[in-house]
Coordinates of C-alpha atoms in Angstrom, one line a residue:
Chain A
M1 CA 0.0 -0.1 0.0
S2 CA 1.3 3.5 -0.9
I3 CA 1.3 6.1 1.8
L4 CA 2.1 8.7 -0.9
S5 CA 1.3 8.5 -4.7
I6 CA 2.4 11.5 -7.1
E7 CA 1.1 11.5 -10.4
N8 CA 2.8 13.7 -13.3
I9 CA 3.7 16.8 -11.0
Y10 CA 4.8 19.7 -13.0
K11 CA 5.9 23.0 -11.4
N12 CA 6.9 26.1 -13.1
Y13 CA 8.2 29.1 -11.6
G14 CA 7.7 31.6 -14.4
S15 CA 9.9 30.1 -17.3
V16 CA 11.8 27.8 -15.1
Q17 CA 10.5 24.4 -14.9
A18 CA 11.3 23.1 -11.3
L19 CA 9.4 19.9 -11.6
K20 CA 8.9 18.2 -14.9
G21 CA 6.2 15.3 -14.7
V22 CA 7.4 13.5 -11.7
S23 CA 5.7 10.3 -10.3
F24 CA 6.4 8.0 -7.8
N25 CA 5.0 5.9 -4.9
V26 CA 6.0 5.7 -1.4
P27 CA 5.4 2.3 0.3
K28 CA 4.0 2.1 3.6
G29 CA 6.6 1.5 6.4
S30 CA 9.5 2.7 4.1
V31 CA 12.1 5.0 4.6
F32 CA 12.1 6.9 1.3
G33 CA 14.9 9.0 0.3
I34 CA 14.3 11.8 -2.3
L35 CA 17.9 12.4 -3.5
G36 CA 19.0 15.2 -5.9
P37 CA 21.6 18.0 -6.2
N38 CA 20.8 21.4 -5.1
G39 CA 18.2 22.9 -7.3
S40 CA 16.9 19.3 -8.5
G41 CA 13.4 20.0 -7.0
K42 CA 13.4 17.9 -3.7
T43 CA 12.1 20.6 -1.4
T44 CA 9.5 21.9 -4.1
M45 CA 8.2 18.2 -4.3
L46 CA 7.7 18.2 -0.7
G47 CA 6.4 21.7 -0.5
I48 CA 3.6 20.5 -2.9
I49 CA 2.8 17.4 -1.0
M50 CA 2.3 19.6 2.2
D51 CA 0.3 22.5 0.4
I52 CA 3.1 25.0 0.8
L53 CA 3.5 25.4 -2.8
K54 CA 1.0 24.8 -5.7
P55 CA 1.7 22.6 -8.4
T56 CA 1.5 23.8 -11.9
S57 CA -0.3 20.6 -12.9
G58 CA -0.5 17.0 -11.6
T59 CA -2.2 15.0 -8.8
Y60 CA -0.9 13.3 -5.7
K61 CA -2.8 11.5 -2.8
L62 CA -1.7 11.1 0.9
L63 CA -2.9 8.0 2.6
G64 CA -5.0 7.1 -0.3
E65 CA -7.0 10.4 -0.3
V66 CA -6.9 13.8 -1.9
P67 CA -4.9 15.6 0.9
S68 CA -6.1 18.1 3.1
E69 CA -5.3 19.7 6.6
I70 CA -6.7 16.6 8.2
H71 CA -4.0 14.5 6.6
R72 CA -1.5 17.0 7.5
R73 CA -2.2 16.7 11.1
Q74 CA -1.4 13.0 10.9
I75 CA 2.0 13.6 9.5
G76 CA 5.3 15.2 11.3
T77 CA 6.9 17.6 8.7
F78 CA 10.1 19.3 8.7
L79 CA 10.6 21.3 5.8
E80 CA 14.0 23.2 4.9
T81 CA 14.6 25.4 8.0
P82 CA 13.3 25.3 11.6
N83 CA 10.5 27.8 11.7
F84 CA 9.4 28.7 15.0
Y85 CA 8.4 32.0 16.9
H86 CA 11.8 33.5 18.0
Y87 CA 10.4 35.1 21.0
L88 CA 9.0 31.9 22.5
S89 CA 10.5 29.2 24.5
A90 CA 11.0 25.7 23.0
E91 CA 8.1 24.4 25.2
R92 CA 5.6 27.2 24.1
N93 CA 6.5 26.8 20.6
L94 CA 5.6 23.1 20.8
H95 CA 2.6 24.0 22.7
I96 CA 1.5 25.7 19.6
A97 CA 2.5 23.1 17.1
A98 CA 0.5 20.5 19.4
A99 CA -2.6 22.8 19.6
I100 CA -2.4 23.1 15.6
K101 CA -2.4 19.4 15.3
G102 CA -5.2 19.1 17.6
R103 CA -3.3 17.2 20.4
G104 CA -2.9 17.9 23.8
S105 CA 0.5 19.0 25.5
E106 CA 0.9 16.0 27.4
D107 CA 3.4 14.4 24.7
I108 CA 5.6 17.5 24.8
P109 CA 7.9 16.3 27.6
R110 CA 8.7 13.1 25.7
V111 CA 9.6 14.5 22.5
L112 CA 11.9 17.0 24.1
E113 CA 13.5 14.1 25.8
M114 CA 13.7 12.4 22.7
V115 CA 15.9 15.0 21.1
N116 CA 18.0 15.9 24.2
L117 CA 16.2 19.4 24.8
T118 CA 14.5 18.9 28.1
H119 CA 17.3 21.1 29.9
R120 CA 16.5 23.8 27.5
K121 CA 12.8 23.7 27.4
K122 CA 12.4 27.1 28.9
S123 CA 15.1 28.7 26.6
R124 CA 13.8 31.2 23.9
F125 CA 14.0 29.7 20.3
S126 CA 16.2 32.7 19.5
T127 CA 18.9 31.5 21.8
F128 CA 19.3 28.2 20.4
S129 CA 22.2 27.0 18.0
L130 CA 21.5 25.7 14.7
G131 CA 21.7 22.3 15.8
M132 CA 19.2 22.8 18.8
K133 CA 16.9 24.3 16.4
Q134 CA 17.0 21.4 14.1
R135 CA 16.5 19.1 17.1
L136 CA 13.5 21.1 18.2
A137 CA 12.0 20.9 14.9
I138 CA 12.5 17.2 14.7
A139 CA 10.6 17.2 18.3
S140 CA 7.8 19.1 16.8
C141 CA 7.4 16.4 14.1
L142 CA 7.3 13.5 16.5
L143 CA 4.5 15.1 18.5
G144 CA 1.6 12.6 18.7
N145 CA 3.6 9.8 17.3
P146 CA 2.5 10.4 13.5
S147 CA 2.4 7.5 11.1
V148 CA 4.4 9.5 8.5
L149 CA 7.3 11.7 8.8
I150 CA 8.4 14.1 6.3
L151 CA 11.9 15.6 6.8
D152 CA 13.9 17.9 4.7
E153 CA 17.7 17.7 5.1
P154 CA 17.1 16.5 8.8
T155 CA 20.7 16.3 9.9
N156 CA 21.6 19.9 8.5
G157 CA 23.7 21.8 11.1
L158 CA 24.0 18.8 13.7
D159 CA 27.5 17.8 14.9
P160 CA 28.4 14.1 14.3
V161 CA 27.0 12.7 17.5
G162 CA 23.6 14.6 16.6
I163 CA 23.4 13.1 13.2
A164 CA 24.1 9.4 14.7
E165 CA 21.6 10.2 17.2
I166 CA 19.1 11.3 14.3
R167 CA 19.8 8.4 12.1
A168 CA 19.3 5.9 15.1
L169 CA 16.1 7.6 15.8
I170 CA 15.0 7.3 12.1
K171 CA 15.7 3.6 12.1
K172 CA 14.1 3.0 15.5
L173 CA 10.9 4.7 14.2
Q174 CA 10.8 2.7 10.8
L175 CA 11.1 -0.4 13.1
E176 CA 8.1 0.8 14.9
G177 CA 6.2 1.2 11.5
T178 CA 6.4 4.8 10.8
T179 CA 6.9 5.7 7.2
I180 CA 9.5 8.5 6.7
I181 CA 10.1 10.4 3.6
M182 CA 13.4 12.3 3.6
A183 CA 15.0 14.7 1.4
S184 CA 18.7 14.9 1.4
H185 CA 21.8 15.6 -0.8
L186 CA 23.9 13.5 1.7
L187 CA 24.2 10.1 -0.1
D188 CA 25.9 8.4 2.6
E189 CA 23.2 9.5 5.1
V190 CA 20.5 8.2 2.6
E191 CA 22.3 4.9 1.8
K192 CA 22.5 4.1 5.5
V193 CA 19.0 4.7 6.6
C194 CA 16.8 4.6 3.4
T195 CA 15.0 1.4 2.0
H196 CA 13.9 3.3 -1.1
V197 CA 14.9 6.3 -3.0
A198 CA 13.9 8.6 -5.9
I199 CA 16.6 10.3 -7.6
L200 CA 15.8 13.8 -9.4
K201 CA 17.9 15.5 -11.6
K202 CA 16.9 19.1 -13.0
G203 CA 13.3 18.7 -11.9
E204 CA 13.0 15.2 -13.7
L205 CA 13.0 11.6 -12.1
V206 CA 15.9 9.6 -13.2
A207 CA 15.3 6.7 -11.0
T208 CA 13.0 5.2 -8.3
G209 CA 12.7 2.0 -6.3
G210 CA 14.3 -0.1 -3.6
V211 CA 17.8 1.1 -2.6
N212 CA 19.2 -2.6 -3.3
E213 CA 17.5 -2.6 -6.7
I214 CA 18.7 0.7 -7.8
L215 CA 22.3 -0.1 -6.6
A216 CA 22.4 -3.9 -7.5
N217 CA 22.0 -3.9 -11.3
E218 CA 25.9 -3.8 -11.7
D219 CA 28.9 -5.3 -10.1
I220 CA 32.3 -3.8 -10.0
V221 CA 35.8 -5.3 -9.7
E222 CA 38.7 -3.1 -8.8
I223 CA 42.3 -4.0 -10.0
G224 CA 45.7 -2.8 -9.7
A225 CA 49.2 -3.9 -10.8
A226 CA 52.6 -2.3 -10.6
N227 CA 52.7 -1.9 -14.1
L228 CA 49.4 0.0 -14.8
S229 CA 49.8 0.5 -18.6
A230 CA 50.5 -3.2 -19.2
L231 CA 47.5 -3.9 -17.3
Q232 CA 45.3 -1.6 -19.3
L233 CA 46.5 -3.1 -22.4
S234 CA 45.7 -6.7 -21.0
V235 CA 42.0 -5.4 -20.0
E236 CA 41.5 -4.3 -23.4
Q237 CA 41.9 -7.9 -24.6
F238 CA 39.7 -9.3 -22.0
S239 CA 35.9 -9.7 -22.2
G240 CA 32.9 -10.3 -20.1
Y241 CA 32.8 -6.8 -18.5
T242 CA 30.3 -4.2 -19.8
S243 CA 32.4 -1.0 -19.2
M244 CA 35.5 0.0 -17.3
K245 CA 37.0 3.0 -15.5
L246 CA 40.4 4.3 -14.3
E247 CA 40.4 5.9 -10.9
D248 CA 43.1 6.5 -8.8
N249 CA 45.5 4.3 -10.4
L250 CA 43.0 1.4 -10.2
I251 CA 40.7 0.0 -12.9
Q252 CA 37.2 -0.7 -12.3
L253 CA 35.5 -3.2 -14.4
F254 CA 31.6 -3.3 -14.4
Y255 CA 29.8 -6.5 -14.6
P256 CA 26.2 -7.5 -15.2
I257 CA 24.9 -8.4 -11.7
G258 CA 26.1 -12.1 -10.6
T259 CA 28.3 -12.7 -13.6
I260 CA 31.7 -11.9 -11.8
N261 CA 34.6 -14.7 -11.5
L262 CA 37.0 -13.2 -9.3
E263 CA 39.4 -16.4 -9.6
G264 CA 38.9 -16.4 -13.6
I265 CA 40.1 -12.6 -13.6
N266 CA 43.1 -13.4 -11.4
R267 CA 44.1 -16.3 -13.8
H268 CA 43.7 -14.2 -16.9
F269 CA 46.0 -11.6 -15.7
F270 CA 48.5 -14.1 -14.3
N271 CA 48.4 -15.9 -17.7
E272 CA 49.2 -12.6 -19.3
G273 CA 52.2 -12.2 -17.0
I274 CA 50.6 -9.6 -14.6
V275 CA 50.6 -9.9 -11.1
L276 CA 47.6 -8.0 -9.6
N277 CA 48.5 -6.2 -6.3
H278 CA 44.9 -5.3 -5.9
L279 CA 41.8 -7.4 -6.5
Q280 CA 38.5 -6.2 -4.9
L281 CA 34.7 -7.0 -5.5
K282 CA 33.2 -3.5 -4.7
R283 CA 29.4 -3.1 -4.1
K284 CA 28.3 0.0 -6.0
S285 CA 27.8 2.9 -3.7
L286 CA 24.7 5.0 -3.7
E287 CA 27.2 8.1 -4.4
S288 CA 28.5 6.4 -7.5
K289 CA 25.2 5.6 -8.9
F290 CA 23.9 8.9 -8.1
M291 CA 26.9 10.4 -10.1
E292 CA 26.1 8.2 -12.9
L293 CA 22.6 9.1 -13.1
T294 CA 22.9 13.1 -12.3
N295 CA 26.1 13.9 -14.4
Chain B
M1 CA -12.7 29.2 15.4
I2 CA -12.2 29.3 19.2
T3 CA -9.8 26.7 19.0
L4 CA -7.9 28.9 16.4
L5 CA -8.1 31.9 18.3
K6 CA -6.5 30.2 21.4
V7 CA -3.6 29.1 19.3
E8 CA -3.3 32.7 18.2
W9 CA -3.5 33.9 21.8
L10 CA -0.5 31.5 22.7
K11 CA 1.6 32.9 20.0
I12 CA 1.1 36.9 21.1
K13 CA 0.1 36.8 24.7
N14 CA 4.1 36.9 25.7
Y15 CA 5.0 39.1 22.5
T16 CA 6.6 42.3 23.8
A17 CA 5.7 44.5 20.9
F18 CA 2.1 43.3 21.4
I19 CA 1.9 44.1 25.1
I20 CA 3.9 47.5 24.2
L21 CA 1.4 48.6 21.3
S22 CA -1.7 47.4 23.2
S23 CA -0.5 49.4 26.3
F24 CA 0.3 52.6 24.4
F25 CA -3.2 52.4 22.8
A26 CA -5.3 51.9 25.8
I27 CA -3.3 54.7 27.7
G28 CA -3.4 56.8 24.5
V29 CA -7.2 56.6 24.3
V30 CA -7.6 57.7 27.9
T31 CA -4.8 60.3 27.7
V32 CA -6.2 61.8 24.4
N33 CA -9.7 62.3 25.8
Y34 CA -8.4 63.6 29.1
I35 CA -6.4 66.3 27.4
I36 CA -9.6 67.4 25.5
F37 CA -11.5 67.2 28.7
I38 CA -8.9 69.5 30.3
V39 CA -8.5 71.8 27.3
N40 CA -12.3 72.2 27.3
K41 CA -12.5 72.7 31.2
N42 CA -9.8 75.3 31.3
I43 CA -9.6 77.1 27.9
I44 CA -12.7 77.0 25.7
S45 CA -15.5 76.8 28.4
Q46 CA -13.9 80.3 29.3
S47 CA -13.9 81.8 25.8
Q48 CA -16.2 84.5 24.8
A49 CA -18.0 82.6 22.2
V50 CA -18.9 79.9 24.5
I51 CA -20.1 82.4 27.3
L52 CA -22.4 84.0 24.5
T53 CA -23.8 81.0 22.9
G54 CA -24.1 79.0 26.2
K55 CA -22.6 76.2 28.0
F56 CA -20.9 73.6 25.8
S57 CA -19.0 70.3 26.8
P58 CA -17.9 67.8 24.4
F59 CA -18.4 65.1 27.1
Q60 CA -21.7 65.8 28.3
F61 CA -23.9 62.9 27.2
D62 CA -25.1 62.6 23.9
K63 CA -22.0 64.1 22.9
T64 CA -19.4 62.0 24.8
W65 CA -19.9 58.9 22.3
Q66 CA -19.0 61.2 19.5
T67 CA -16.1 62.9 20.9
T68 CA -14.6 60.1 22.6
S69 CA -15.0 58.0 19.3
Y70 CA -13.6 60.8 17.1
A71 CA -10.4 61.6 19.3
S72 CA -9.7 57.9 20.0
G73 CA -9.9 57.3 16.2
W74 CA -6.7 59.1 15.6
L75 CA -4.8 56.2 17.6
L76 CA -6.0 53.5 15.5
L77 CA -2.8 53.5 13.6
L78 CA -1.3 51.7 16.6
P79 CA -3.6 48.4 16.4
A80 CA -3.2 48.6 12.4
L81 CA 0.6 48.7 12.9
M82 CA 0.5 45.9 15.5
L83 CA -1.4 43.7 13.0
I84 CA 1.2 44.3 10.3
I85 CA 3.8 43.4 12.7
L86 CA 1.8 40.2 13.6
I87 CA 1.3 39.0 10.1
T88 CA 4.5 40.0 8.6
N89 CA 6.5 38.3 11.4
E90 CA 4.7 35.0 10.2
F91 CA 6.3 35.6 6.8
T92 CA 9.6 36.6 8.1
F93 CA 10.2 33.7 10.4
R94 CA 8.3 31.3 8.0
T95 CA 6.0 30.2 10.8
H96 CA 3.0 30.7 8.5
R97 CA 4.4 27.6 6.6
Q98 CA 5.0 25.8 9.9
N99 CA 1.3 26.4 10.8
I100 CA 0.2 25.0 7.4
L101 CA 2.6 21.9 7.7
D102 CA 1.3 21.2 11.3
G103 CA -2.1 21.1 10.1
W104 CA -4.0 24.4 9.6
S105 CA -5.4 25.0 6.0
R106 CA -4.5 28.4 4.4
Q107 CA -8.1 29.3 4.8
Q108 CA -7.9 28.7 8.6
F109 CA -4.6 30.7 8.9
I110 CA -6.0 33.8 7.3
H111 CA -9.2 33.7 9.0
V112 CA -7.9 33.6 12.4
K113 CA -5.7 36.5 11.5
I114 CA -9.0 38.3 10.3
M115 CA -10.8 37.2 13.4
M116 CA -7.8 38.8 15.3
A117 CA -8.4 42.1 13.3
V118 CA -12.1 42.0 14.1
L119 CA -11.3 41.4 18.0
M120 CA -9.0 44.1 18.0
A121 CA -11.3 46.5 16.6
F122 CA -14.1 45.1 18.9
F123 CA -12.0 45.5 22.1
S124 CA -10.9 49.1 21.0
A125 CA -14.6 49.9 20.7
I126 CA -15.2 48.3 24.2
L127 CA -12.4 50.7 25.5
V128 CA -13.7 53.7 23.8
F129 CA -17.2 52.9 25.2
F130 CA -15.9 52.7 28.7
T131 CA -13.8 55.9 28.2
A132 CA -16.9 57.7 26.8
L133 CA -18.8 56.7 29.8
A134 CA -16.3 57.7 32.4
F135 CA -15.9 61.1 30.9
G136 CA -19.7 61.5 30.4
F137 CA -20.3 61.0 34.1
S138 CA -17.5 63.3 34.9
S139 CA -19.2 66.0 32.9
G140 CA -22.2 66.0 35.4
T141 CA -24.8 65.3 32.9
S142 CA -27.1 62.6 33.0
F143 CA -26.7 59.1 31.2
S144 CA -27.9 59.1 27.6
T145 CA -27.5 56.5 24.7
H146 CA -28.2 59.2 22.1
G147 CA -25.3 59.3 19.6
I148 CA -23.7 55.9 20.8
S149 CA -23.8 54.8 17.1
H150 CA -20.6 56.8 17.0
V151 CA -18.9 53.9 19.0
F152 CA -20.1 51.5 16.3
F153 CA -18.6 54.0 13.7
F154 CA -15.5 53.8 15.6
F155 CA -15.4 49.9 15.4
L156 CA -15.9 50.1 11.7
K157 CA -13.2 52.7 11.3
A158 CA -10.9 50.5 13.4
L159 CA -11.8 47.4 11.4
S160 CA -11.3 49.2 8.3
Y161 CA -7.7 50.4 9.2
N162 CA -7.0 46.7 10.3
M163 CA -8.4 45.2 7.2
I164 CA -6.0 47.6 5.1
A165 CA -3.0 46.7 7.4
L166 CA -3.9 42.8 7.1
L167 CA -3.9 43.2 3.2
I168 CA -0.6 45.2 3.1
G169 CA 1.0 42.8 5.3
V170 CA 0.1 39.6 3.3
L171 CA 0.8 41.4 0.1
I172 CA 4.2 43.1 1.2
R173 CA 5.3 40.3 4.0
R174 CA 8.4 42.4 5.1
T175 CA 7.7 44.4 8.4
G176 CA 9.5 47.6 7.8
F177 CA 8.4 47.9 3.8
A178 CA 4.7 46.9 4.7
I179 CA 4.7 49.7 7.4
G180 CA 6.4 52.1 4.9
V181 CA 3.7 51.1 2.4
F182 CA 0.9 51.6 4.8
F183 CA 2.0 55.2 5.6
I184 CA 2.6 56.1 2.0
Y185 CA -0.8 54.8 1.0
M186 CA -2.4 57.1 3.9
G187 CA -0.5 60.0 2.3
V188 CA -1.5 59.4 -1.2
E189 CA -5.0 58.7 -0.3
N190 CA -5.3 61.9 1.6
F191 CA -3.5 63.8 -1.3
I192 CA -6.2 62.4 -3.7
S193 CA -8.9 62.9 -1.2
Q194 CA -8.0 66.6 -1.1
L195 CA -8.0 66.8 -4.8
L196 CA -11.4 65.2 -5.0
D197 CA -12.9 67.5 -2.5
V198 CA -11.7 70.8 -4.5
L199 CA -13.4 69.0 -7.4
S200 CA -16.4 68.5 -5.3
V201 CA -16.6 72.2 -4.6
R202 CA -16.1 73.2 -8.1
L203 CA -18.9 70.8 -9.6
R204 CA -21.3 72.1 -6.8
S205 CA -20.5 75.8 -7.7
S206 CA -20.1 75.6 -11.3
N207 CA -22.4 73.0 -12.6
N208 CA -24.8 72.9 -9.5
L209 CA -23.8 69.0 -9.4
D210 CA -23.8 67.8 -5.7
L211 CA -22.1 64.7 -5.2
G212 CA -21.2 65.2 -1.8
S213 CA -17.3 65.3 -0.5
M214 CA -15.8 62.8 -2.8
G215 CA -12.8 62.6 -0.9
D216 CA -14.7 60.7 1.6
Y217 CA -15.5 57.9 -1.0
L218 CA -11.8 56.5 -0.6
P219 CA -11.1 53.4 1.3
M220 CA -9.4 55.3 4.6
N221 CA -11.4 58.6 4.1
S222 CA -14.6 56.7 4.0
A223 CA -13.4 55.2 7.5
D224 CA -12.3 58.8 8.7
G225 CA -15.4 60.4 7.4
M226 CA -17.7 58.5 9.7
L227 CA -16.3 60.1 12.7
T228 CA -16.3 63.9 13.4
F229 CA -16.0 66.3 16.2
P230 CA -19.5 67.4 17.5
E231 CA -21.1 70.6 16.4
N232 CA -20.2 73.1 19.0
P233 CA -20.1 76.9 19.3
L234 CA -16.6 77.0 18.2
K235 CA -17.1 75.5 15.1
A236 CA -15.4 78.2 13.1
L237 CA -12.4 77.1 15.2
T238 CA -12.7 73.5 14.5
K239 CA -13.2 73.8 10.6
G240 CA -11.8 70.9 8.9
V241 CA -13.6 68.3 10.8
M242 CA -17.0 68.9 9.1
P243 CA -19.1 66.2 9.1
T244 CA -19.5 64.4 5.7
D245 CA -22.3 65.1 3.3
Y246 CA -23.6 61.7 2.9
P247 CA -22.9 59.8 5.9
W248 CA -24.7 56.5 5.2
L249 CA -23.0 56.2 1.6
V250 CA -19.8 56.8 3.5
V251 CA -20.7 54.0 6.1
S252 CA -21.8 51.8 3.1
L253 CA -18.6 52.4 1.2
C254 CA -16.7 51.7 4.2
I255 CA -18.2 48.3 4.4
A256 CA -17.9 47.8 0.9
Y257 CA -14.3 48.4 0.9
M258 CA -13.8 46.0 3.8
A259 CA -15.3 43.2 2.0
V260 CA -13.0 43.9 -1.0
F261 CA -10.1 43.8 1.2
Y262 CA -11.2 40.7 2.9
W263 CA -11.6 39.0 -0.4
L264 CA -8.3 40.1 -1.8
T265 CA -6.6 39.1 1.6
V266 CA -8.2 35.5 1.5
N267 CA -7.6 35.2 -2.3
R268 CA -4.1 36.1 -2.1
M269 CA -3.4 33.7 0.7
A270 CA -5.3 30.7 -0.8
K271 CA -3.4 30.8 -4.2
T272 CA 0.2 31.9 -3.8
D273 CA 3.3 29.8 -2.9
L274 CA 4.0 30.2 0.9

């Protein structure tokens, strides 16, 4: 079942097309990463879903229905920057968020504790560091245990410990059944926490699906030898791989998934008189896949 | 709406600018009327014209409603500025977006602001009512509700100013710039109003065409035109605060303008990207 389904969304800002017919589905219980370089349309997409921006055309459904404020109250959303009343304390800001969501304030101590802000609950928002503001925004999202979280760059401004805590929190929430939609350009972050991704490039969807599906359409073998030019010549005589790439004095050979025979590769070069000093099977990183798709 | 207003109250009850401007307004209403009271008591009531034509007190019952409403009307800039600050703060700190993300509809967001404008006008009118009552009793005359409609006109004027402020806030979104535009608009409208008034006089004298004071048919001037200083023996000394020619036309126009401002504000909020 899809928590969110997006159908052919277009968004124009004057003559600039920010989104060009984007469609995808977010499965229930997934951690869905929306990836893309700056300006690819990630935040625009989330803004449209949450009625902050109006789409030029296209439709979308939240929880299987045409979205309204009633649906938004069931979702915890943090978009772009933490937006709170600067003259009010953390606690009062959460009171306002809880009241808008139609919930009581009994949940506020729990969410403040979850993001380690209990000791600063009486402090004005304007006195917070960027990391604390970010954590308060996440606390606000968690009010009332929403079944869906929408997070835009959730680890922005956090220190390494804060980043690790947020990642752990996201994984914990997913295990509890929360669907998390997360926009990020931090590929490592997405790879570590997401089960599904949609990759945007200049407003177009270039790939979508499970992280493993997207990454696992190729295997890579990295080889190296003392005589790199001899190795390169020998690779050209070799068959079975689909493409090759020279990187950091190592040669990467790309194979269709499941077709690699490491022993055969080693034997081939040995028979050619080349002793490999580096032979490694590499899983394609999301970063390399992303660069491949977006460049 | 009560729930929405409770949230709005949570936002402003500890906001320093709100507390200061509200206090200034409340103190200002009393002070302005007290000054008129003292001036009348010590200077005007001793003047030759009043001695010749009989006793006049602007705060005697049946005049106190009009005097207090008129004098307090000059202070209505304060609630209007407060509304500009409150709405533009939402845009500056992008809390309007967060309110929508948290579960308000755009309609709810803007309607609670409009409701704030109505409530501010209402409480201003209540304050004027009690001020008029207090000065009325201190004039030594017996209680009368005659002329109390001026308190309602004061409410309309307050609401009209608030609606203009809200519209400018929603359109401009930046506090300083919006306040600047508000004052520029006031100046420009007053200038056009003067020109229209001159034209009205010319039409009346040369073409025998009486269209009333056309300057009073503009948005802010229609609100101002509802409230004037009471007729008095020193009228010659207070020219420039003459009553409008067609009061009910001006009242109707004021209400019509408010409806237009309401529509523009709600429409703007409903259709634009936040």
